[in-house]
């Protein structure tokens, strides 16, 4: 029998999940979002316009920071210390 993960948020992109045996929860990023992030970063390397390069990096950073902010909020509400 497998241990069960504890879902700390509604099932959504960026859901926070506590895996059995792990000290800190994790963030689930859906496959399509993960693929988009990787694609954006790969395209960043092909971009010659520095302004466009910066915009791509900022877009990826915004997505990741949004997930991190949500993670911190959920952990604080659940009384879980964060790394």
Coordinates of C-alpha atoms in Angstrom, one line a residue:
X1 CA 0.0 0.0 0.0
X2 CA 1.2 3.5 -0.8
X3 CA 1.3 6.4 1.6
X4 CA -1.1 9.2 0.7
X5 CA -0.1 12.8 -0.1
X6 CA -1.9 15.6 1.7
X7 CA -3.3 18.3 -0.6
X8 CA -3.0 21.7 1.2
X9 CA -4.8 23.7 -1.5
X10 CA -7.6 23.0 -4.0
X11 CA -6.4 20.9 -7.0
X12 CA -5.1 23.6 -9.2
X13 CA -1.9 24.5 -11.1
X14 CA 0.6 25.4 -8.4
X15 CA -1.1 23.2 -5.8
X16 CA 0.8 22.7 -2.5
X17 CA 1.1 19.1 -1.5
X18 CA 2.7 17.5 1.5
X19 CA 4.3 14.2 0.5
X20 CA 4.7 11.4 3.1
X21 CA 8.1 11.4 4.8
X22 CA 9.0 14.9 3.5
X23 CA 9.6 17.8 5.9
X24 CA 8.5 20.5 3.5
X25 CA 5.5 20.5 1.1
X26 CA 6.0 20.7 -2.6
X27 CA 4.3 22.6 -5.4
X28 CA 2.7 20.7 -8.2
X29 CA 3.2 22.4 -11.6
X30 CA 1.0 20.9 -14.3
X31 CA 2.8 19.4 -17.3
X32 CA 1.6 22.0 -19.7
X33 CA 2.8 24.8 -17.5
X34 CA 6.1 23.2 -17.0
X35 CA 6.5 22.7 -20.8
X36 CA 5.6 26.4 -21.3
X37 CA 8.3 27.5 -18.8
X38 CA 10.9 25.3 -20.4
X39 CA 9.9 26.5 -23.9
X40 CA 10.1 30.1 -22.8
X41 CA 13.6 29.6 -21.4
X42 CA 14.8 27.7 -24.5
X43 CA 13.5 30.5 -26.7
X44 CA 15.3 33.0 -24.5
X45 CA 18.6 31.6 -25.8
X46 CA 17.5 32.2 -29.4
X47 CA 16.3 35.7 -28.9
X48 CA 18.6 38.4 -30.1
X49 CA 16.6 41.4 -28.8
X50 CA 17.8 42.2 -25.3
X51 CA 14.5 43.8 -24.3
X52 CA 12.6 40.7 -25.5
X53 CA 15.1 38.5 -23.6
X54 CA 14.5 40.4 -20.4
X55 CA 10.7 40.1 -21.0
X56 CA 10.9 36.4 -21.3
X57 CA 13.0 36.0 -18.1
X58 CA 10.5 38.3 -16.3
X59 CA 7.6 36.3 -17.4
X60 CA 9.1 33.0 -16.1
X61 CA 10.1 34.7 -12.9
X62 CA 6.6 36.1 -12.4
X63 CA 5.1 32.6 -12.8
X64 CA 7.6 31.1 -10.4
X65 CA 7.3 33.9 -7.8
X66 CA 3.5 33.6 -7.9
X67 CA 3.9 29.9 -7.1
X68 CA 6.4 30.7 -4.3
X69 CA 4.2 33.4 -2.8
X70 CA 1.2 31.0 -2.8
X71 CA 3.5 28.3 -1.2
X72 CA 4.6 30.6 1.6
X73 CA 1.0 31.7 2.3
X74 CA -0.3 28.1 2.4
X75 CA 2.5 27.0 4.7
X76 CA 2.0 30.0 7.0
X77 CA -1.8 29.2 7.3
X78 CA -1.0 25.5 8.0
X79 CA 1.7 26.4 10.6
X80 CA 4.4 24.7 8.5
X81 CA 7.9 26.2 8.6
X82 CA 9.4 26.8 5.2
X83 CA 12.9 26.1 4.0

